[in-house]
PDB file of C-alpha atoms in Angstrom:
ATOM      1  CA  UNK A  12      27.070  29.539   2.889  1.00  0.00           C
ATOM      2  CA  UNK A  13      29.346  29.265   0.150  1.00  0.00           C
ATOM      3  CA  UNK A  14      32.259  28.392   1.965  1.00  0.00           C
ATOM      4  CA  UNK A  15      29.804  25.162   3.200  1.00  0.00           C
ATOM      5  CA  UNK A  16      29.137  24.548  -0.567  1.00  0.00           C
ATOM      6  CA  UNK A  17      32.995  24.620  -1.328  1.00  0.00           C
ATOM      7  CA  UNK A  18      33.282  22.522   1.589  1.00  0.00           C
ATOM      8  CA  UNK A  19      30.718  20.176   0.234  1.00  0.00           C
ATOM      9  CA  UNK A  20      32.105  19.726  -3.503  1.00  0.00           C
ATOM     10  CA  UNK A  21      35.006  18.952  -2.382  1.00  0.00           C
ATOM     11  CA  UNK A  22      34.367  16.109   0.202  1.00  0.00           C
ATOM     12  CA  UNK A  23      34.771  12.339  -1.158  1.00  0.00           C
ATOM     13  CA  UNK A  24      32.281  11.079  -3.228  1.00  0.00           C
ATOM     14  CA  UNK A  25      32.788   7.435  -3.127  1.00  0.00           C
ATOM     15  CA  UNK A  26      35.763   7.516  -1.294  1.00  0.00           C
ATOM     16  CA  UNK A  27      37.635  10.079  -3.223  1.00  0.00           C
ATOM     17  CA  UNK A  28      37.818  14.111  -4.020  1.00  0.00           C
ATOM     18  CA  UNK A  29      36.369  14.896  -7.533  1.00  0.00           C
ATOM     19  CA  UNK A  30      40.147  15.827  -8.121  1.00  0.00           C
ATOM     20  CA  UNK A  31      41.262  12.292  -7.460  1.00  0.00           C
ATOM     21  CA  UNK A  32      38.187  11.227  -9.659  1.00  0.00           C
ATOM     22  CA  UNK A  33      39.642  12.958 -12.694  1.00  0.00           C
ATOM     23  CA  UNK A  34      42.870  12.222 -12.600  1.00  0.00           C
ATOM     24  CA  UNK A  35      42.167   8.202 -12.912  1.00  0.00           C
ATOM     25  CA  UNK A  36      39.527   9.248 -15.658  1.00  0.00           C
ATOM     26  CA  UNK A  37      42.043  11.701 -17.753  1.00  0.00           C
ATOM     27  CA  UNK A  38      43.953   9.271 -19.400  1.00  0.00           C
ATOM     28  CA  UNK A  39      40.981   7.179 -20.854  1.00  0.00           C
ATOM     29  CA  UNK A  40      39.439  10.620 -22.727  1.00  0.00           C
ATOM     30  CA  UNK A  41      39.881  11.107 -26.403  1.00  0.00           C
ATOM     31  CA  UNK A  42      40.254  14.178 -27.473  1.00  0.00           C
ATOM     32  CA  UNK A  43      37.820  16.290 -29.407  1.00  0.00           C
ATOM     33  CA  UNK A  44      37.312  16.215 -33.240  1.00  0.00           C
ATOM     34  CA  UNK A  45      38.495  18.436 -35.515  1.00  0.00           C
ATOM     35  CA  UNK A  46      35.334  19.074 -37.151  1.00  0.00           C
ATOM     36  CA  UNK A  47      32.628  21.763 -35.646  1.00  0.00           C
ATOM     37  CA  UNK A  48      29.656  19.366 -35.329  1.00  0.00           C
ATOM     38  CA  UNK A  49      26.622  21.231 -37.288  1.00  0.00           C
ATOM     39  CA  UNK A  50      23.598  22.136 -35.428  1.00  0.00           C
ATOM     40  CA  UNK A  51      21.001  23.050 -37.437  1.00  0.00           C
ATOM     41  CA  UNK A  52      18.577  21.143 -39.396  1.00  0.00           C
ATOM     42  CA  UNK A  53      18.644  20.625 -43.546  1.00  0.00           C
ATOM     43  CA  UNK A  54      15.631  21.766 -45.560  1.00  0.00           C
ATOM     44  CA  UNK A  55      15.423  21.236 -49.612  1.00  0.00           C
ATOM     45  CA  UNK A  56      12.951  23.665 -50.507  1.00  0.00           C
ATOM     46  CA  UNK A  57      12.129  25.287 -53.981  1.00  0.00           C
ATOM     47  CA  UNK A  58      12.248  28.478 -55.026  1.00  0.00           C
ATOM     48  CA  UNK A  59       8.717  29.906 -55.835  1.00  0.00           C
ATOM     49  CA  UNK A  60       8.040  32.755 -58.549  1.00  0.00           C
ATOM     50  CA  UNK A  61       8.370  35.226 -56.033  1.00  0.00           C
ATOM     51  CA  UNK A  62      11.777  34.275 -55.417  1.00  0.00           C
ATOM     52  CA  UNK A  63      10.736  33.445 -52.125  1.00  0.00           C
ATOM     53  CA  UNK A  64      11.438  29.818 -49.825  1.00  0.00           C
ATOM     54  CA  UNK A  65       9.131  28.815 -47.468  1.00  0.00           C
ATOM     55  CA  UNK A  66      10.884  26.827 -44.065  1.00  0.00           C
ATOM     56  CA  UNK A  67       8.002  25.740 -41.107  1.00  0.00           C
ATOM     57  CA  UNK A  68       5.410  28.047 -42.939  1.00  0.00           C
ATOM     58  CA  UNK A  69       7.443  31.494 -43.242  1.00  0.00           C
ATOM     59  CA  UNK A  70       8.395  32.812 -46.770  1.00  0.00           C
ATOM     60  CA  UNK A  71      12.339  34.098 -46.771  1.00  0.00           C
ATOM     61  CA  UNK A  72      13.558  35.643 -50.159  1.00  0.00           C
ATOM     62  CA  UNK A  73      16.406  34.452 -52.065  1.00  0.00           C
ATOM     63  CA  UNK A  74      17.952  36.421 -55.286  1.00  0.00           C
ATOM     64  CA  UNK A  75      15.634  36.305 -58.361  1.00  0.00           C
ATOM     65  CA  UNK A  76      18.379  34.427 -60.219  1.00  0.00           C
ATOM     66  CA  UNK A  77      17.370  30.933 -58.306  1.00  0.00           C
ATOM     67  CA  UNK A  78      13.496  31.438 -59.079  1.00  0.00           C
ATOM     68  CA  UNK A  79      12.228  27.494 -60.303  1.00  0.00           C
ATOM     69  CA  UNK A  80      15.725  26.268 -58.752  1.00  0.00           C
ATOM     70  CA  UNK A  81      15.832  23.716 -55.438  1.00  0.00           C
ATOM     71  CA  UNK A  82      18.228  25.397 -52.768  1.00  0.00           C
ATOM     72  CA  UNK A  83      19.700  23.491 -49.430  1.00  0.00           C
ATOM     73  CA  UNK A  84      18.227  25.661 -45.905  1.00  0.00           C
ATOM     74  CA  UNK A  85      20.278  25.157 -43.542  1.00  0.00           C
ATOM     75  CA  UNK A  86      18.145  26.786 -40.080  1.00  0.00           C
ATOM     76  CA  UNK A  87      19.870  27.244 -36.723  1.00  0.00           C
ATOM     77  CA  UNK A  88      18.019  28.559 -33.811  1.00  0.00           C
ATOM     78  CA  UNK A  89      18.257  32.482 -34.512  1.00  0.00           C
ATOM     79  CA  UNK A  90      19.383  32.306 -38.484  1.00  0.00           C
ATOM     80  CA  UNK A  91      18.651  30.911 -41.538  1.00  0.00           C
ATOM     81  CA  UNK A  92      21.960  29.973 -44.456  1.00  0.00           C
ATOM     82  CA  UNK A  93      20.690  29.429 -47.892  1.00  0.00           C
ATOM     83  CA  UNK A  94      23.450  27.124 -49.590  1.00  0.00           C
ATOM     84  CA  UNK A  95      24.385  25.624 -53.029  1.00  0.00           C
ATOM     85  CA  UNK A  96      27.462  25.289 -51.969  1.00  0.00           C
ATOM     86  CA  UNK A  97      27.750  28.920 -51.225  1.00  0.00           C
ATOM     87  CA  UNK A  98      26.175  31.217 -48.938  1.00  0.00           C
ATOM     88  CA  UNK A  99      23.529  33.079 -51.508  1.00  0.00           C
ATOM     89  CA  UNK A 100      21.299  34.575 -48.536  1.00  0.00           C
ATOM     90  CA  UNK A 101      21.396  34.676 -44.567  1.00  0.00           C
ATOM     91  CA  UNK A 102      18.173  35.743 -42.710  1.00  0.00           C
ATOM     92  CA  UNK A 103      17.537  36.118 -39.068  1.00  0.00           C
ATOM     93  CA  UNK A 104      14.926  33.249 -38.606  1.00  0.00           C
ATOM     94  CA  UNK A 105      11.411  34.178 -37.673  1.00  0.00           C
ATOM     95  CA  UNK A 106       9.795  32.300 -34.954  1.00  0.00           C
ATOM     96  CA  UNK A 107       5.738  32.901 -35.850  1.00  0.00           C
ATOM     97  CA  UNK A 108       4.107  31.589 -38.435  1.00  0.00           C
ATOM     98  CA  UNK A 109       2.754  33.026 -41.741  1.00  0.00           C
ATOM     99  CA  UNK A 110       5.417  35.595 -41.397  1.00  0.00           C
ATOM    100  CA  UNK A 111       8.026  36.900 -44.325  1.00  0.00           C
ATOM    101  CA  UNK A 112      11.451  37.697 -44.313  1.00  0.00           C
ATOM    102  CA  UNK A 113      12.345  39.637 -47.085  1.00  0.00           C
ATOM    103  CA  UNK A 114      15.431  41.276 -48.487  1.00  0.00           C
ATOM    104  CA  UNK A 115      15.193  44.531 -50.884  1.00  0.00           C
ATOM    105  CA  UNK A 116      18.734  43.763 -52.581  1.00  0.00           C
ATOM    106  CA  UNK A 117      17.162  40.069 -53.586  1.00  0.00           C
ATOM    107  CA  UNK A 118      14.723  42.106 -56.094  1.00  0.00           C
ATOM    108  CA  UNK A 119      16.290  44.937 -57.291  1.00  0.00           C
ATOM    109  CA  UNK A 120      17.814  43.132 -60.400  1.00  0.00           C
ATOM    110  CA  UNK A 121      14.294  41.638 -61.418  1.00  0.00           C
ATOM    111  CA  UNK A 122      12.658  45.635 -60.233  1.00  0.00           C
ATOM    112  CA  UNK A 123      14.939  46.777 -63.296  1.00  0.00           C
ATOM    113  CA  UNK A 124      12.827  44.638 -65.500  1.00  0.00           C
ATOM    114  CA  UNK A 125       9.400  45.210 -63.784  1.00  0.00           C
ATOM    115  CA  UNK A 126      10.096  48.997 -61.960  1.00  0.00           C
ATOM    116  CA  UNK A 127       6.025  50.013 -61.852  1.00  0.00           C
ATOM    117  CA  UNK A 128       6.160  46.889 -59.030  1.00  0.00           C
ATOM    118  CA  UNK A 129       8.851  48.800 -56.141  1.00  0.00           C
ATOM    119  CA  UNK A 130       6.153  51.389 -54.872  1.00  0.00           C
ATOM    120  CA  UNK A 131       3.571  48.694 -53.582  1.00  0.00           C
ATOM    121  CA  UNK A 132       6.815  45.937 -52.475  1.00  0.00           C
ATOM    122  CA  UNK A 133       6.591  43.994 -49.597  1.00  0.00           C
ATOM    123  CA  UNK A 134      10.143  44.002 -49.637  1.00  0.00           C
ATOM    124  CA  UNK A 135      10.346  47.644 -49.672  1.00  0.00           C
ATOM    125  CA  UNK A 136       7.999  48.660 -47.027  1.00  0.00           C
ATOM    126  CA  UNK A 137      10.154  46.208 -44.469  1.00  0.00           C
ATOM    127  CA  UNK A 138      13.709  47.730 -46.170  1.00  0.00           C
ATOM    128  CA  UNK A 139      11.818  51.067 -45.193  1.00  0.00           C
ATOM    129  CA  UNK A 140      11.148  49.755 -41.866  1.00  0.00           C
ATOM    130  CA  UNK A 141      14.295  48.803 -41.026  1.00  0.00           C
ATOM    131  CA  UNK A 142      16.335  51.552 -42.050  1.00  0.00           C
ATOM    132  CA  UNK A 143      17.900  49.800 -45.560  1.00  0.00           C
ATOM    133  CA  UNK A 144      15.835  51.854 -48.059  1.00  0.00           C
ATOM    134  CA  UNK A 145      17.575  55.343 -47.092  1.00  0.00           C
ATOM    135  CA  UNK A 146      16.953  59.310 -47.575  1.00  0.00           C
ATOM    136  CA  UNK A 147      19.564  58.936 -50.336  1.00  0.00           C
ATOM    137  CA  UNK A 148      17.164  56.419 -51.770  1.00  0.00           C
ATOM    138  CA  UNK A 149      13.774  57.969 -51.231  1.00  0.00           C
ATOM    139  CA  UNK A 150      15.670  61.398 -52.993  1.00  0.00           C
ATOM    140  CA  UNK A 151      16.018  59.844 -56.320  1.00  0.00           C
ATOM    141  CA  UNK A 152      13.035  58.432 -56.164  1.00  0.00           C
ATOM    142  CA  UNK A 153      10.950  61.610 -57.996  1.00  0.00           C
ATOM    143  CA  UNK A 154      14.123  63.018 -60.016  1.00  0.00           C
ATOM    144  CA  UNK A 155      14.478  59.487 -61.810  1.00  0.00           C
ATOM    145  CA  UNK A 156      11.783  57.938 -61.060  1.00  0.00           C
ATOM    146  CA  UNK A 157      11.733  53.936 -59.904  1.00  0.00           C
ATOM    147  CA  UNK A 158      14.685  52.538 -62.042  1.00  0.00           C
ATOM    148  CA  UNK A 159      17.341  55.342 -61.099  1.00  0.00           C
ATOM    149  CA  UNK A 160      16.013  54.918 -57.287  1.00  0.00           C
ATOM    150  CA  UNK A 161      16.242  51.089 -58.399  1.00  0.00           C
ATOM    151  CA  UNK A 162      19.748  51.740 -59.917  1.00  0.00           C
ATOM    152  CA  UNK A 163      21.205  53.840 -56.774  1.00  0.00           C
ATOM    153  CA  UNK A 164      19.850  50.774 -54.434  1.00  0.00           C
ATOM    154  CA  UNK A 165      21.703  48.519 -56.127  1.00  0.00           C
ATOM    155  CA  UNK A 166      24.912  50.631 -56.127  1.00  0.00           C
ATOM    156  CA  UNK A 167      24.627  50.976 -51.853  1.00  0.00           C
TER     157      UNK A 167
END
Protein backbone atom coordinates (compact mmCIF):
# COMPACT_ATOMS: atom_id res chain seq x y z
CA UNK A 1 0.00 0.00 0.00
CA UNK A 2 2.54 2.46 0.51
CA UNK A 3 4.68 1.58 -2.18
CA UNK A 4 1.18 2.38 -4.44
CA UNK A 5 1.05 5.78 -2.58
CA UNK A 6 4.81 6.47 -3.46
CA UNK A 7 3.92 5.33 -6.76
CA UNK A 8 1.06 7.71 -6.89
CA UNK A 9 2.89 11.06 -5.64
CA UNK A 10 5.17 10.69 -7.87
CA UNK A 11 3.25 10.22 -11.22
CA UNK A 12 2.73 13.53 -13.46
CA UNK A 13 0.39 15.86 -12.39
CA UNK A 14 -0.26 17.91 -15.38
CA UNK A 15 2.22 16.47 -17.38
CA UNK A 16 5.10 16.61 -15.03
CA UNK A 17 6.63 14.92 -11.60
CA UNK A 18 6.15 17.28 -8.56
CA UNK A 19 10.07 17.33 -8.86
CA UNK A 20 9.92 18.88 -12.28
CA UNK A 21 7.12 21.19 -10.79
CA UNK A 22 9.55 22.70 -8.32
CA UNK A 23 12.33 23.16 -10.06
CA UNK A 24 10.51 25.72 -12.68
CA UNK A 25 8.85 27.27 -9.44
CA UNK A 26 12.33 27.62 -7.31
CA UNK A 27 13.68 30.44 -8.91
CA UNK A 28 10.52 32.74 -8.64
CA UNK A 29 10.46 32.22 -4.46
CA UNK A 30 11.68 34.94 -2.22
CA UNK A 31 13.15 34.03 0.57
CA UNK A 32 11.86 34.30 4.09
CA UNK A 33 12.05 37.45 6.33
CA UNK A 34 14.24 38.05 8.85
CA UNK A 35 11.77 38.91 11.35
CA UNK A 36 9.78 36.04 13.49
CA UNK A 37 6.22 37.08 12.55
CA UNK A 38 4.29 37.49 16.11
CA UNK A 39 1.40 35.36 16.82
CA UNK A 40 -0.39 36.38 19.53
CA UNK A 41 -2.88 39.00 20.03
CA UNK A 42 -2.23 42.68 21.91
CA UNK A 43 -4.34 43.56 24.94
CA UNK A 44 -3.97 47.16 26.86
CA UNK A 45 -5.39 46.40 30.05
CA UNK A 46 -5.04 48.26 33.49
CA UNK A 47 -3.78 47.25 36.44
CA UNK A 48 -6.50 46.97 39.20
CA UNK A 49 -5.79 47.50 43.09
CA UNK A 50 -5.18 44.03 43.45
CA UNK A 51 -2.39 44.19 41.20
CA UNK A 52 -4.21 41.96 39.11
CA UNK A 53 -5.06 42.22 34.86
CA UNK A 54 -7.95 40.81 33.60
CA UNK A 55 -7.52 39.26 29.60
CA UNK A 56 -11.08 37.39 28.16
CA UNK A 57 -12.48 37.46 31.82
CA UNK A 58 -9.48 35.77 33.88
CA UNK A 59 -7.56 37.90 36.49
CA UNK A 60 -3.47 37.28 36.08
CA UNK A 61 -1.26 39.18 38.70
CA UNK A 62 1.39 41.51 37.85
CA UNK A 63 4.01 43.03 40.58
CA UNK A 64 2.36 45.53 43.01
CA UNK A 65 4.70 48.22 41.65
CA UNK A 66 2.35 48.66 38.31
CA UNK A 67 -0.98 48.87 40.48
CA UNK A 68 -3.14 52.12 38.62
CA UNK A 69 -0.52 51.68 35.61
CA UNK A 70 -1.79 50.47 31.81
CA UNK A 71 0.48 47.40 30.76
CA UNK A 72 0.68 45.83 26.96
CA UNK A 73 -0.67 41.66 27.17
CA UNK A 74 0.67 40.10 24.76
CA UNK A 75 -1.46 36.27 24.82
CA UNK A 76 -0.31 33.33 22.71
CA UNK A 77 -2.17 30.13 22.74
CA UNK A 78 -0.63 28.43 26.01
CA UNK A 79 1.08 31.80 27.68
CA UNK A 80 0.53 35.07 28.57
CA UNK A 81 3.86 38.10 28.31
CA UNK A 82 3.13 41.17 30.25
CA UNK A 83 5.32 43.97 28.48
CA UNK A 84 6.36 47.67 28.92
CA UNK A 85 8.95 47.10 27.00
CA UNK A 86 10.18 44.40 29.23
CA UNK A 87 8.99 41.15 30.25
CA UNK A 88 7.54 42.08 34.01
CA UNK A 89 5.37 38.72 34.28
CA UNK A 90 4.78 35.44 32.13
CA UNK A 91 1.75 33.20 33.03
CA UNK A 92 0.62 30.00 31.53
CA UNK A 93 -2.78 31.21 30.02
CA UNK A 94 -5.96 29.80 31.44
CA UNK A 95 -8.53 28.63 29.08
CA UNK A 96 -11.98 28.88 31.45
CA UNK A 97 -13.44 31.70 32.46
CA UNK A 98 -13.67 33.51 35.85
CA UNK A 99 -10.47 31.82 36.67
CA UNK A 100 -7.10 33.53 38.36
CA UNK A 101 -3.66 33.16 37.76
CA UNK A 102 -1.74 34.32 40.44
CA UNK A 103 1.90 34.60 41.37
CA UNK A 104 3.10 34.65 45.24
CA UNK A 105 6.48 36.59 44.36
CA UNK A 106 4.07 39.51 42.68
CA UNK A 107 2.86 40.29 46.46
CA UNK A 108 5.40 39.66 48.71
CA UNK A 109 6.84 43.29 48.53
CA UNK A 110 3.27 44.87 49.20
CA UNK A 111 2.74 41.54 52.14
CA UNK A 112 5.77 43.44 53.89
CA UNK A 113 3.54 46.41 54.24
CA UNK A 114 0.20 44.57 54.92
CA UNK A 115 1.67 40.91 56.53
CA UNK A 116 -1.85 40.10 58.67
CA UNK A 117 -3.18 39.63 54.70
CA UNK A 118 -0.60 36.25 53.60
CA UNK A 119 -2.57 33.63 55.80
CA UNK A 120 -6.04 34.06 53.96
CA UNK A 121 -4.03 34.87 50.12
CA UNK A 122 -5.35 33.65 47.14
CA UNK A 123 -2.02 33.79 45.92
CA UNK A 124 -0.72 31.71 48.62
CA UNK A 125 -3.08 28.89 48.75
CA UNK A 126 -2.27 28.30 44.73
CA UNK A 127 1.83 28.91 45.57
CA UNK A 128 0.89 26.12 48.22
CA UNK A 129 -0.73 24.16 45.62
CA UNK A 130 1.77 24.13 43.33
CA UNK A 131 4.70 23.43 45.26
CA UNK A 132 6.27 27.35 45.33
CA UNK A 133 5.40 28.12 48.99
CA UNK A 134 7.92 25.36 50.48
CA UNK A 135 8.62 23.43 53.96
CA UNK A 136 11.45 25.98 54.29
CA UNK A 137 8.70 28.53 54.02
CA UNK A 138 5.90 27.09 56.09
CA UNK A 139 9.03 26.59 58.99
CA UNK A 140 9.48 30.21 59.53
CA UNK A 141 6.23 30.81 59.42
CA UNK A 142 5.57 30.38 63.57
CA UNK A 143 9.33 31.31 64.64
CA UNK A 144 8.92 34.83 62.84
CA UNK A 145 5.79 35.04 62.20
CA UNK A 146 4.33 36.42 58.55
CA UNK A 147 7.05 39.06 57.64
CA UNK A 148 10.22 36.75 58.31
CA UNK A 149 8.16 33.85 56.35
CA UNK A 150 7.41 36.99 53.99
CA UNK A 151 11.17 37.96 54.09
CA UNK A 152 12.60 34.23 53.43
CA UNK A 153 9.98 34.06 50.29
CA UNK A 154 11.34 36.81 48.87
CA UNK A 155 14.98 35.68 49.34
CA UNK A 156 14.05 32.00 47.34
Amino acid sequence: MILEFRAACNEAVNGRAPSRHFAVEKPLLVSLPDEVAETGRWFTPRVDKYSQVTVRTNPYSVPVRLIGRQVRVLLHANHLVYDGRTEVARHERLLGKAQSRLDLDHYLKGLLRKPGALPGATALEQARAAGGFTPVHEAWWPRGGERTAIATAREH
